XYZ file of N, CA and C in Angstrom:
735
model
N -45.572 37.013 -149.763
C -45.078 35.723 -149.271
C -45.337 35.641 -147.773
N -45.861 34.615 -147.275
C -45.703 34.134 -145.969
C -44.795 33.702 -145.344
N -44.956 34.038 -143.957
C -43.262 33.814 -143.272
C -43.932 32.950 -141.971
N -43.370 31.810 -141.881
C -44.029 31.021 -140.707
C -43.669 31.657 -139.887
N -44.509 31.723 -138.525
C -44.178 32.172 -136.890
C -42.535 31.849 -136.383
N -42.169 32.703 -136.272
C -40.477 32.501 -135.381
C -41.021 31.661 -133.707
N -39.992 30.288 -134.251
C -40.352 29.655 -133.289
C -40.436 30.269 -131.366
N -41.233 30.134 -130.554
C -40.922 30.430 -129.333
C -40.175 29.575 -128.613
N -39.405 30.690 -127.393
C -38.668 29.729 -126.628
C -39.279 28.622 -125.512
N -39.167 27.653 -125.747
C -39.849 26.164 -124.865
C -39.312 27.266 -123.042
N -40.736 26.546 -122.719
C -40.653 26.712 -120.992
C -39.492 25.973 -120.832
N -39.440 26.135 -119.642
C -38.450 25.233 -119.180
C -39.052 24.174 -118.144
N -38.255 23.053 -118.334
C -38.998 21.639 -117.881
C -38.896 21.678 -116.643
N -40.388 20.978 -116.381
C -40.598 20.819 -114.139
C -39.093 19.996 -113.999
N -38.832 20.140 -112.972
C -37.744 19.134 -112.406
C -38.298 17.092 -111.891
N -37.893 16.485 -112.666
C -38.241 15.772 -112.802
C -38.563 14.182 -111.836
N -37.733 15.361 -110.143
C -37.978 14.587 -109.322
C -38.061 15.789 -107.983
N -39.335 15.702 -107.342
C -39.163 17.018 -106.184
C -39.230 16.116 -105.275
N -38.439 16.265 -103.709
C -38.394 15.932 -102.610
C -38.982 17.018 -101.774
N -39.655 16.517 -100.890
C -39.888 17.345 -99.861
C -39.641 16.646 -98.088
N -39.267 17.938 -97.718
C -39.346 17.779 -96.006
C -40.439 18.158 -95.810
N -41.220 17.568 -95.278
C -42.504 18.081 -94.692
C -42.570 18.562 -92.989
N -42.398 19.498 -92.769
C -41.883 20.007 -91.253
C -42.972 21.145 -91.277
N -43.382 21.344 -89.676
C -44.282 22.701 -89.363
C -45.357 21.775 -88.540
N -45.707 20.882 -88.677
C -47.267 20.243 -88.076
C -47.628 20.685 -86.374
N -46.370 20.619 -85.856
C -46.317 20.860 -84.426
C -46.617 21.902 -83.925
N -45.833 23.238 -84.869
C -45.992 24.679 -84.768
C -47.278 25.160 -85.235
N -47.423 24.701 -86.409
C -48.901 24.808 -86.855
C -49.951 24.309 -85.877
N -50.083 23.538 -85.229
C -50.834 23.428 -84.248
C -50.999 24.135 -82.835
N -49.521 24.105 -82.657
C -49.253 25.335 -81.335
C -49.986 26.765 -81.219
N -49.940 26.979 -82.848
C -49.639 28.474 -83.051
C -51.787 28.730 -82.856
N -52.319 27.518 -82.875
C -53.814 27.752 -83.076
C -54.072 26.966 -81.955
N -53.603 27.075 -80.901
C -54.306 26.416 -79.760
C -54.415 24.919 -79.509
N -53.931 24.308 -80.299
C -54.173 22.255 -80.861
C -53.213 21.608 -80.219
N -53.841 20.841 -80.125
C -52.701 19.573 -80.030
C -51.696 19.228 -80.939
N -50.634 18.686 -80.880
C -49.694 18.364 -82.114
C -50.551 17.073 -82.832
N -50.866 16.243 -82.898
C -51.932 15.406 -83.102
C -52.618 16.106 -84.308
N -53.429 17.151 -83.743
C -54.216 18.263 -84.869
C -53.411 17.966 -85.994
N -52.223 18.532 -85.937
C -51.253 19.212 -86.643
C -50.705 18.133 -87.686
N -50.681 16.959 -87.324
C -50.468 15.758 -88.087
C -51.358 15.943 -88.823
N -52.964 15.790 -88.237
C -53.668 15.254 -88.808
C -54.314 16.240 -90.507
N -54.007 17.369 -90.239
C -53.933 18.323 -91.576
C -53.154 18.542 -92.201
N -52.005 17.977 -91.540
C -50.690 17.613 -92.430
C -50.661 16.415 -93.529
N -51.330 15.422 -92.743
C -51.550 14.329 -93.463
C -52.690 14.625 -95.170
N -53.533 16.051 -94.695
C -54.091 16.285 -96.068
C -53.929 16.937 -96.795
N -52.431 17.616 -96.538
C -51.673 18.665 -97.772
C -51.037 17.377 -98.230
N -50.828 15.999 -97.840
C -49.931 15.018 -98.827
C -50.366 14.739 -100.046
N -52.144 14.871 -99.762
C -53.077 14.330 -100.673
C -53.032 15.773 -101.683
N -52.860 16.680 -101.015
C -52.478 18.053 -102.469
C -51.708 18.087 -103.019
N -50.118 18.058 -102.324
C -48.719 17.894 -103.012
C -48.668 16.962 -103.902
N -50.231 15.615 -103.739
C -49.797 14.390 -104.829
C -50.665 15.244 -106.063
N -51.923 15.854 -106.054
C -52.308 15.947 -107.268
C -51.923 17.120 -107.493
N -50.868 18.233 -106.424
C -50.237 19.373 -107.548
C -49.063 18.954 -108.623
N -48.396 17.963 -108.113
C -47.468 17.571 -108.692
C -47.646 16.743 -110.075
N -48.854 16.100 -109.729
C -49.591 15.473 -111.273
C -49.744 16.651 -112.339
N -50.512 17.690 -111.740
C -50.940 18.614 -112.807
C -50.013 19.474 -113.377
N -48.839 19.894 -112.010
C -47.380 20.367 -112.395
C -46.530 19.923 -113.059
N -46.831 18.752 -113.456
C -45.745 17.910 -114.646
C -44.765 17.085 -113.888
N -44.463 16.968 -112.616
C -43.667 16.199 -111.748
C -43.736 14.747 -112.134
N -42.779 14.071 -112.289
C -42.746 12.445 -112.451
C -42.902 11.925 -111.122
N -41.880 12.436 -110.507
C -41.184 11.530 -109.141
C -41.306 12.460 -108.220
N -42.200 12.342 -106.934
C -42.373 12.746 -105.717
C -41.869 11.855 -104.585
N -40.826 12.889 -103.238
C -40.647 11.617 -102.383
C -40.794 12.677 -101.502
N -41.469 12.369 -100.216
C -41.901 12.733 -99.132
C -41.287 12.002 -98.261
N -41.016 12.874 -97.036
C -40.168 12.277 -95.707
C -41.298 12.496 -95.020
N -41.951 11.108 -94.652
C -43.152 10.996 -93.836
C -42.502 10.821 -92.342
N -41.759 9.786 -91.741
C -41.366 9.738 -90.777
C -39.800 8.944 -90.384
N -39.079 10.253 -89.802
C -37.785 9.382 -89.736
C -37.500 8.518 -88.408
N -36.274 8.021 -89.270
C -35.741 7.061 -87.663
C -35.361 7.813 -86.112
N -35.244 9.062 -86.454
C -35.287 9.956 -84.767
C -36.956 9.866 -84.628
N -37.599 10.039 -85.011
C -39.034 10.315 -84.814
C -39.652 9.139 -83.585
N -38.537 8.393 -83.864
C -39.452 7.456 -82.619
C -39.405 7.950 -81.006
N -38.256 8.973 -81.209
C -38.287 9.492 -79.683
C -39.191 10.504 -79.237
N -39.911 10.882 -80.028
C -41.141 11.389 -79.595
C -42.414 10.828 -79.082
N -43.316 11.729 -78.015
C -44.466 10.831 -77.245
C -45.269 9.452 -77.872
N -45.502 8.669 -77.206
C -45.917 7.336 -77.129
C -47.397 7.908 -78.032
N -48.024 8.796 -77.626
C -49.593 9.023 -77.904
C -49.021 10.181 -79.416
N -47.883 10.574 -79.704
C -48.267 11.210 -80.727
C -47.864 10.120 -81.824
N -47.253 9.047 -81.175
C -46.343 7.977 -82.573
C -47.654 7.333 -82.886
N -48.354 7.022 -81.513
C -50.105 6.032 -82.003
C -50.755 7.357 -83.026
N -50.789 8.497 -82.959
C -51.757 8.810 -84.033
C -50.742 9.087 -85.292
N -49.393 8.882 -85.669
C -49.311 8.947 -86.551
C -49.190 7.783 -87.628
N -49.363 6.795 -86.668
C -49.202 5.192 -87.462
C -50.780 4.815 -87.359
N -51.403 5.829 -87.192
C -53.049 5.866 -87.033
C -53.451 6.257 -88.314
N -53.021 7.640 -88.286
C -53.193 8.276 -89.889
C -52.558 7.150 -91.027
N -51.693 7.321 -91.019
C -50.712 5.753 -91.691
C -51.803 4.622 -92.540
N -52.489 3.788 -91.914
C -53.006 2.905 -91.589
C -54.304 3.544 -92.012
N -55.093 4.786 -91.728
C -55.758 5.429 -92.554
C -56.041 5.945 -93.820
N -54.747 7.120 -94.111
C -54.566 6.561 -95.371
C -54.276 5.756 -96.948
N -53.472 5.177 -95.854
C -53.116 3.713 -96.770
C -54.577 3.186 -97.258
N -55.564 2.954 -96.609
C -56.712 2.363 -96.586
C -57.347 3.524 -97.714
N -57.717 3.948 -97.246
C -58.445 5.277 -97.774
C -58.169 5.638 -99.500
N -56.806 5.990 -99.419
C -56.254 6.720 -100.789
C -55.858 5.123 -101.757
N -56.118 4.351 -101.326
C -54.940 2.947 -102.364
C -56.294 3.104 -103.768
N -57.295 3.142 -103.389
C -58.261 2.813 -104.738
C -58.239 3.808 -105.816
N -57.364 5.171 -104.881
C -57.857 6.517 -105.949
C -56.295 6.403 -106.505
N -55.186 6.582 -105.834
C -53.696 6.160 -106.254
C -53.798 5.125 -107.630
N -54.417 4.193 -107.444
C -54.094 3.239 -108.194
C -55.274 3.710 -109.872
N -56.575 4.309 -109.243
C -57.292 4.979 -110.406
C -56.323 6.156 -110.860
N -55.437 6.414 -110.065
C -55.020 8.229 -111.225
C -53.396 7.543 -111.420
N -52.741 6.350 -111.499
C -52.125 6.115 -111.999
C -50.682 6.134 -111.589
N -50.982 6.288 -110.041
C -49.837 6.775 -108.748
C -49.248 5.111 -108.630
N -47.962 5.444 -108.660
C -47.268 4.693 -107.832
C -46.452 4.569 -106.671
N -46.887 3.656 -106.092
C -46.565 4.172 -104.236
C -45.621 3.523 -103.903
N -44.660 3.870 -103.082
C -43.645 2.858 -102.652
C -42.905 3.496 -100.897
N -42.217 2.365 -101.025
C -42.186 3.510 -99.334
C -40.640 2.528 -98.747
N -39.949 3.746 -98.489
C -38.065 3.798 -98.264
C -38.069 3.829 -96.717
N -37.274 3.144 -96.311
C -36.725 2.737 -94.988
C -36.819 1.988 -94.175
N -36.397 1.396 -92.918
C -36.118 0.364 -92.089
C -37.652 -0.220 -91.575
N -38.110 -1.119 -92.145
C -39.545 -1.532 -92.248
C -40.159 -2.311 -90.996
N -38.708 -3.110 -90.681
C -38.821 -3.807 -89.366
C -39.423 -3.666 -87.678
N -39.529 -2.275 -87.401
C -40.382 -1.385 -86.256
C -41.606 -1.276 -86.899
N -42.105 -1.523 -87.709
C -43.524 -1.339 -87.898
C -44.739 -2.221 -87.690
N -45.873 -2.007 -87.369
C -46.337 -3.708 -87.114
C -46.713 -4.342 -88.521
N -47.479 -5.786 -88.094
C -47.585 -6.590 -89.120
C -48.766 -5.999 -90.166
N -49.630 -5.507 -89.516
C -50.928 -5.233 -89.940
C -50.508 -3.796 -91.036
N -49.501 -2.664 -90.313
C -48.806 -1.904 -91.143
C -47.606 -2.074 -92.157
N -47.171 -3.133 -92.032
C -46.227 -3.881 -93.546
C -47.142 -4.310 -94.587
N -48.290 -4.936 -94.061
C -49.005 -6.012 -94.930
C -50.027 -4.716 -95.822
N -50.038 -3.391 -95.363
C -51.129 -2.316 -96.142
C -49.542 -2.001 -96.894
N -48.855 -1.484 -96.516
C -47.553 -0.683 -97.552
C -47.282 -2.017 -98.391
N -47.107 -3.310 -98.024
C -47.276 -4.190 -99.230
C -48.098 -4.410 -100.321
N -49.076 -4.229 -99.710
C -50.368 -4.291 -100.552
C -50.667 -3.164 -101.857
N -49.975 -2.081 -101.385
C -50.225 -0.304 -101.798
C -49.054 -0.629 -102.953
N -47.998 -0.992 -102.835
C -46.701 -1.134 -103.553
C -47.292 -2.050 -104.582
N -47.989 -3.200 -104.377
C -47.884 -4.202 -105.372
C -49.238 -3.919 -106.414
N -50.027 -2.956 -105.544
C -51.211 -2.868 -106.535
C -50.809 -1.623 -107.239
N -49.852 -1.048 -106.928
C -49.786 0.256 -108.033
C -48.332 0.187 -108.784
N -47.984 -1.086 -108.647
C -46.285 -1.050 -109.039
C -46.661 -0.889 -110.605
N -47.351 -0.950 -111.198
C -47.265 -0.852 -112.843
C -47.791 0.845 -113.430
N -47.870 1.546 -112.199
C -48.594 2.860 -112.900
C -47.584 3.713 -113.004
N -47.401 4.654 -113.944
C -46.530 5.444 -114.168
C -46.603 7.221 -114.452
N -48.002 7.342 -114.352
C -48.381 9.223 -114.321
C -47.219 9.431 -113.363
N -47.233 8.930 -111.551
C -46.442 9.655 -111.019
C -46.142 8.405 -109.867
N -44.590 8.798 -109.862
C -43.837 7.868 -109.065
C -43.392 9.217 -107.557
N -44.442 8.228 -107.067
C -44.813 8.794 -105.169
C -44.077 7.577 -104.107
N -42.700 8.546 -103.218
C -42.354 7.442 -102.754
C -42.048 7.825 -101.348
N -42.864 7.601 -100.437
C -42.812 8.074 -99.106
C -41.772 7.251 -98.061
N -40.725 8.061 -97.302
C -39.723 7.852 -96.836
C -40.353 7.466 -94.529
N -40.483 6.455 -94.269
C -40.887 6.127 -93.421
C -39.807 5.585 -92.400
N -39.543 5.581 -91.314
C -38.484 5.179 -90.285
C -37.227 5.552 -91.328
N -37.077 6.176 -92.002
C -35.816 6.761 -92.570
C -34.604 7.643 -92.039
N -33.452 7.166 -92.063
C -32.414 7.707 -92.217
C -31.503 8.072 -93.268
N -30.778 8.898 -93.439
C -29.885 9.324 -94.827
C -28.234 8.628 -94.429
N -27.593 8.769 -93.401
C -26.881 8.041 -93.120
C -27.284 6.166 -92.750
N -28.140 6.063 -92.225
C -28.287 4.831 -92.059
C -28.552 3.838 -93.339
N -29.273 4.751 -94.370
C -29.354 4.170 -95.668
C -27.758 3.823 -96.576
N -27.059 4.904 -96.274
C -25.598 4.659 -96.954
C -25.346 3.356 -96.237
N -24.538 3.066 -94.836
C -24.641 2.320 -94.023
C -24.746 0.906 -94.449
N -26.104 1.169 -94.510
C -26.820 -0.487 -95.255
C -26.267 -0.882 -96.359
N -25.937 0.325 -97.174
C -25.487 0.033 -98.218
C -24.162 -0.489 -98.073
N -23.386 0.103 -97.597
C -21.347 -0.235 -97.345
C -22.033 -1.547 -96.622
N -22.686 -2.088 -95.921
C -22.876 -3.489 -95.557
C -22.929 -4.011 -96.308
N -24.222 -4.146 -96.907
C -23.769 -5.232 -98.122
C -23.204 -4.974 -99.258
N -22.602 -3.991 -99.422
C -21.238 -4.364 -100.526
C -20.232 -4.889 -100.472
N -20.084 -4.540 -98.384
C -18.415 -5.589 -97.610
C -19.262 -7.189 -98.015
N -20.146 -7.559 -97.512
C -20.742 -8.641 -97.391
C -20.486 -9.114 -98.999
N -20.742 -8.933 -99.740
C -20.437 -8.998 -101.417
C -18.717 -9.343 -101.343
N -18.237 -8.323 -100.896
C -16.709 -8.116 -101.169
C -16.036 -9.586 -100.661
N -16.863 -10.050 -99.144
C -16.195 -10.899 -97.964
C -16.454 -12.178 -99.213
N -17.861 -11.966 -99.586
C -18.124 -13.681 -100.318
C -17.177 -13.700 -101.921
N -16.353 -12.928 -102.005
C -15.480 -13.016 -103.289
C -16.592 -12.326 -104.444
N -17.730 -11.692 -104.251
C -19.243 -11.617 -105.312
C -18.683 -9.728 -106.073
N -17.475 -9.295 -105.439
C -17.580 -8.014 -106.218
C -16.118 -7.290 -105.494
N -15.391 -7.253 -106.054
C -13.742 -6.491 -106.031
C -13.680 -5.161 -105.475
N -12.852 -5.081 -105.013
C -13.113 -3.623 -104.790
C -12.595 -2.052 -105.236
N -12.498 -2.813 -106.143
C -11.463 -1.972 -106.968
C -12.793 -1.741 -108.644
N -14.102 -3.114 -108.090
C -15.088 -2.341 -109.225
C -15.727 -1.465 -108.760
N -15.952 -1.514 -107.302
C -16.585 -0.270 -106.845
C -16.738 1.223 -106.703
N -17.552 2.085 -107.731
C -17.518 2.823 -108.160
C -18.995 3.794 -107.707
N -19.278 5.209 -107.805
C -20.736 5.690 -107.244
C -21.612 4.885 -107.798
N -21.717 4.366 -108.890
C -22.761 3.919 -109.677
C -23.067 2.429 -109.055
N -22.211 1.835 -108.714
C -22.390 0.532 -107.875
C -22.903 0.969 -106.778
N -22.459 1.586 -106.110
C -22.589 1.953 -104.758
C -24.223 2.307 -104.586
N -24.561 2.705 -105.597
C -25.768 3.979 -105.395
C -27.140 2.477 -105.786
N -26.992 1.351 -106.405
C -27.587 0.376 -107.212
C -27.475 -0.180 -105.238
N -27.030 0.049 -104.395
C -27.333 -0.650 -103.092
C -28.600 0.341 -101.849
N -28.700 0.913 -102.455
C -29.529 2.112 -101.960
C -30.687 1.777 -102.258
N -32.047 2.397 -101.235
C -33.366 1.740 -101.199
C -34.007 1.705 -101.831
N -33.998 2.648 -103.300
C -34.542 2.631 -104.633
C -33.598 3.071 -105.628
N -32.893 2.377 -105.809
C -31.835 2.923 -107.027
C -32.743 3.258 -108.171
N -33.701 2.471 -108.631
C -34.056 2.943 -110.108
C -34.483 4.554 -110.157
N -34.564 4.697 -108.856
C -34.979 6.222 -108.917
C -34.231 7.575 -109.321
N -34.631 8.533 -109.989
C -33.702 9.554 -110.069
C -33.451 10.177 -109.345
N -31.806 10.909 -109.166
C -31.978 11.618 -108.040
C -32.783 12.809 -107.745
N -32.970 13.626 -107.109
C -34.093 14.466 -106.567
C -33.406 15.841 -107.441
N -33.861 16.598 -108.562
C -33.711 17.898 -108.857
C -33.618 19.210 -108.213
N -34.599 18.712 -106.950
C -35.508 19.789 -106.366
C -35.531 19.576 -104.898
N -34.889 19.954 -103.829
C -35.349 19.089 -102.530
C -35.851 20.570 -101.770
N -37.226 20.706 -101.270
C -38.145 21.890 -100.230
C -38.143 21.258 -99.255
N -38.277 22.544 -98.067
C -38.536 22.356 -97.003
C -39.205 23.152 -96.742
N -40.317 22.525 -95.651
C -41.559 23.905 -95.218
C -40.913 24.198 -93.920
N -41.645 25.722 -93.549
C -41.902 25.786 -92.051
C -40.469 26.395 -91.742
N -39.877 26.805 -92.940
C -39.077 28.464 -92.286
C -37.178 27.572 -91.949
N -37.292 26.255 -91.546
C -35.727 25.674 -90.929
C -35.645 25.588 -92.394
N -33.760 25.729 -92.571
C -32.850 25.568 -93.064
C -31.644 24.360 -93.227
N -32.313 23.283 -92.935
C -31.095 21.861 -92.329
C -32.322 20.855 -93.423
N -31.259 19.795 -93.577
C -31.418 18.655 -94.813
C -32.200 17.685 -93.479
N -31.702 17.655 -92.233
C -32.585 16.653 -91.464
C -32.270 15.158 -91.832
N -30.874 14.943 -92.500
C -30.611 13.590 -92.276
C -31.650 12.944 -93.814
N -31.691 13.680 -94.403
C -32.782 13.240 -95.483
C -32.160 12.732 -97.192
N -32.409 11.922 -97.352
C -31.544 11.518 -98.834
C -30.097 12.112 -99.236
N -28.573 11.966 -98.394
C -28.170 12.545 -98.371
C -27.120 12.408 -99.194
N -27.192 11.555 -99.626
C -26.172 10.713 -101.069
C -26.832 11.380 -102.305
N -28.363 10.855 -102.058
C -29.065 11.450 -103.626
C -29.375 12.809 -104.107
N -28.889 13.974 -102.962
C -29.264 15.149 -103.092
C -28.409 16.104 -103.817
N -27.186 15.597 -103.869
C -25.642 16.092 -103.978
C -25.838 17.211 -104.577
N -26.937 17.181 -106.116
C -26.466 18.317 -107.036
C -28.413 18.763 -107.113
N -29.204 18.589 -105.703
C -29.725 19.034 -106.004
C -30.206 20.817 -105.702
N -31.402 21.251 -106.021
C -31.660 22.670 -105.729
C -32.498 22.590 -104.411
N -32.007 23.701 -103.610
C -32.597 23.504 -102.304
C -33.372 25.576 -102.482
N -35.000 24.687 -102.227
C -35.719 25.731 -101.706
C -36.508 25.670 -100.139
N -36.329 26.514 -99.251
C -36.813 26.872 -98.051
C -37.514 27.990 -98.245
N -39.209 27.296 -97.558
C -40.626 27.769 -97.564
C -40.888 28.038 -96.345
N -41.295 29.393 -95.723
C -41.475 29.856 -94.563
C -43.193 29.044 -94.362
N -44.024 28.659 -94.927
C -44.855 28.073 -94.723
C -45.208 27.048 -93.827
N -46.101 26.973 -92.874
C -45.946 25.379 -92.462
C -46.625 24.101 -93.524
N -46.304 22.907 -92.707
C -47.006 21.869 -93.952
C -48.076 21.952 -93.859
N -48.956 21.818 -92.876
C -50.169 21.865 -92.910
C -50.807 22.544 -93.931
N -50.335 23.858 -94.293
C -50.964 24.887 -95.311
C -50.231 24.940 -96.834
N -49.642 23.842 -96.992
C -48.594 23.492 -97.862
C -49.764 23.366 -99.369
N -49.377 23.909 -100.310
C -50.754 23.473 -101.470
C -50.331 23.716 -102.827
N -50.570 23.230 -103.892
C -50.521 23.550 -104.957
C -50.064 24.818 -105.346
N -50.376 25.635 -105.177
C -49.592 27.123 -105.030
C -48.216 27.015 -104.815
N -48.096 26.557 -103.298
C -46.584 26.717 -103.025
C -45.728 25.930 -103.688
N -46.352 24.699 -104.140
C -45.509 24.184 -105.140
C -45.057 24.433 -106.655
N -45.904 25.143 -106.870
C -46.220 25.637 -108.231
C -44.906 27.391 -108.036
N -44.747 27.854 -106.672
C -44.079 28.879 -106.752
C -42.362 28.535 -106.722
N -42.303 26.654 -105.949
C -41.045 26.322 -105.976
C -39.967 25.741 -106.824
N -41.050 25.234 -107.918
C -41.301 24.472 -109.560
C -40.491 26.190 -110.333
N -40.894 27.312 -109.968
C -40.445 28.401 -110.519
C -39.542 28.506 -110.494
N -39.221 28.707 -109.225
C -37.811 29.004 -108.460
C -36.984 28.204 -108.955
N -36.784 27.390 -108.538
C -35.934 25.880 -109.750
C -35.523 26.274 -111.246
N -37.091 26.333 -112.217
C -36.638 26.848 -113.477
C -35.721 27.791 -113.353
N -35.759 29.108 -112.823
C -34.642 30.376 -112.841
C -33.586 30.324 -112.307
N -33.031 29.044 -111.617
C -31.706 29.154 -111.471
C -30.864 28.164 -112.551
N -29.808 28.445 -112.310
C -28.599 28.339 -113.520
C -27.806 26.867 -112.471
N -28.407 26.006 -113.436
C -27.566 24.510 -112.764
C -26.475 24.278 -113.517
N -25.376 24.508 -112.979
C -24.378 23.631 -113.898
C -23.416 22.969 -113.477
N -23.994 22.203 -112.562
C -23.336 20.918 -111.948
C -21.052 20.578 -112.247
N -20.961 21.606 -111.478
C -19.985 21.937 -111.670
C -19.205 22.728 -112.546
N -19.951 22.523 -114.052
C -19.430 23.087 -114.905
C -19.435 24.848 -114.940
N -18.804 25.688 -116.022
C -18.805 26.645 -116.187
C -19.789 27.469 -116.925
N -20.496 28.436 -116.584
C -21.655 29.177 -117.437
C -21.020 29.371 -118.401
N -21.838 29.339 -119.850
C -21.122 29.835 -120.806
C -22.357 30.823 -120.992
């Protein structure tokens, strides 16, 4: 008699939304003689790896902290080349994004940016809003407090016009005022380049997530390292409060 194969145990599933801090560009450049400029600018082409490791890694939802709302206090000539690159790749990557099925979207205070740079992140959003391989959502003039913020605004503003009680207000309301609610929260949130601090970065949506810190800088950031942090994740024991059994 034949005995079918004893089933094997299933991998365990990618996390179904990875965040990353992308930090190191500066040091990475220091450390080789460059300008910080440099350091952007090869930073800007591990984004283009992290998007197709994460395709091949099984990742749904990628969100990258491209540039936050402190970032503006840095030099005049390093903000022009990074709204340079910006404006570059926007141009550049929208035809291949939209061929491999990427959807692009992009979180935070939009209003400091120029016209010519709203009208490409508009453009990028509306031509890939129907693709679904992988939901890519880059976090630009962003804050994590300032995003809550916005939010308790217009829910008082709701509350003031009689439009919502406050006594319905609950996380789940609360969180539907936030810059992409349909999104899941983040499983997985990395940071390159050795620091240990969240940096003001999704700080509502992170609550229960897994935090890995990569001595790597971004610049050298690649499929590999993601593929080693995708690991790390599987082997720990989430139980969101609850008790191991």
């Amino acid at each position: 008699m034949s005995h079918a194969p004893a089933p094997q145990p299933a991998d365990p599933p990618s996390p179904l939304h990875v965040a990353i801090i992308m930090d190191g560009n500066g040091r990475w450049a220091r450390s080789r003689g460059l300008p910080r400029t440099e350091g952007h600018r090869k930073g800007a082409e591990a984004v283009r790896a992290s998007v197709t490791g994460a395709v091949r890694l099984g990742v749904s939802h990628l969100t990258l902290f491209g540039f936050s709302s402190e970032n503006w206090r840095r030099p005049a000539e390093e903000i022009s080349t990074l709204m340079g690159l910006l404006r570059f790749y926007l141009r550049r990557d929208l035809d291949e994004l939209a061929r491999e099925g990427v959807r692009l979207r992009v979180i935070g205070e939009r209003s400091r940016f120029t016209p010519d740079i709203l009208s490409l992140i508009e453009t990028a959003e509306r031509r890939t809003a129907a693709n679904t391989r992988l939901d890519l959502t880059i976090a630009l003039n962003y804050g994590g407090r300032a995003e809550i913020v916005r939010a308790a605004r217009r829910l008082a503003d709701r509350a003031v016009a009689g439009d919502l009680a406050p006594a319905d207000l609950d996380e789940s309301r609360f969180a539907e005022e936030l810059y992409a609610p349909d999104l899941p929260d983040p499983d997985l949130l990395i940071r390159t380049s050795g620091e240990q601090r969240i940096s003001n970065f999704l700080l509502w949506q992170i609550a229960y997530a897994e935090l890995v810190f990569l001595d790597v800088a971004w610049p050298d950031f690649g499929e590999g390292h993601l593929s080693a942090a995708l690991e790390e994740f599987r082997a720990r024991d989430r139980r969101f409060g609850a008790v191991s059994v």
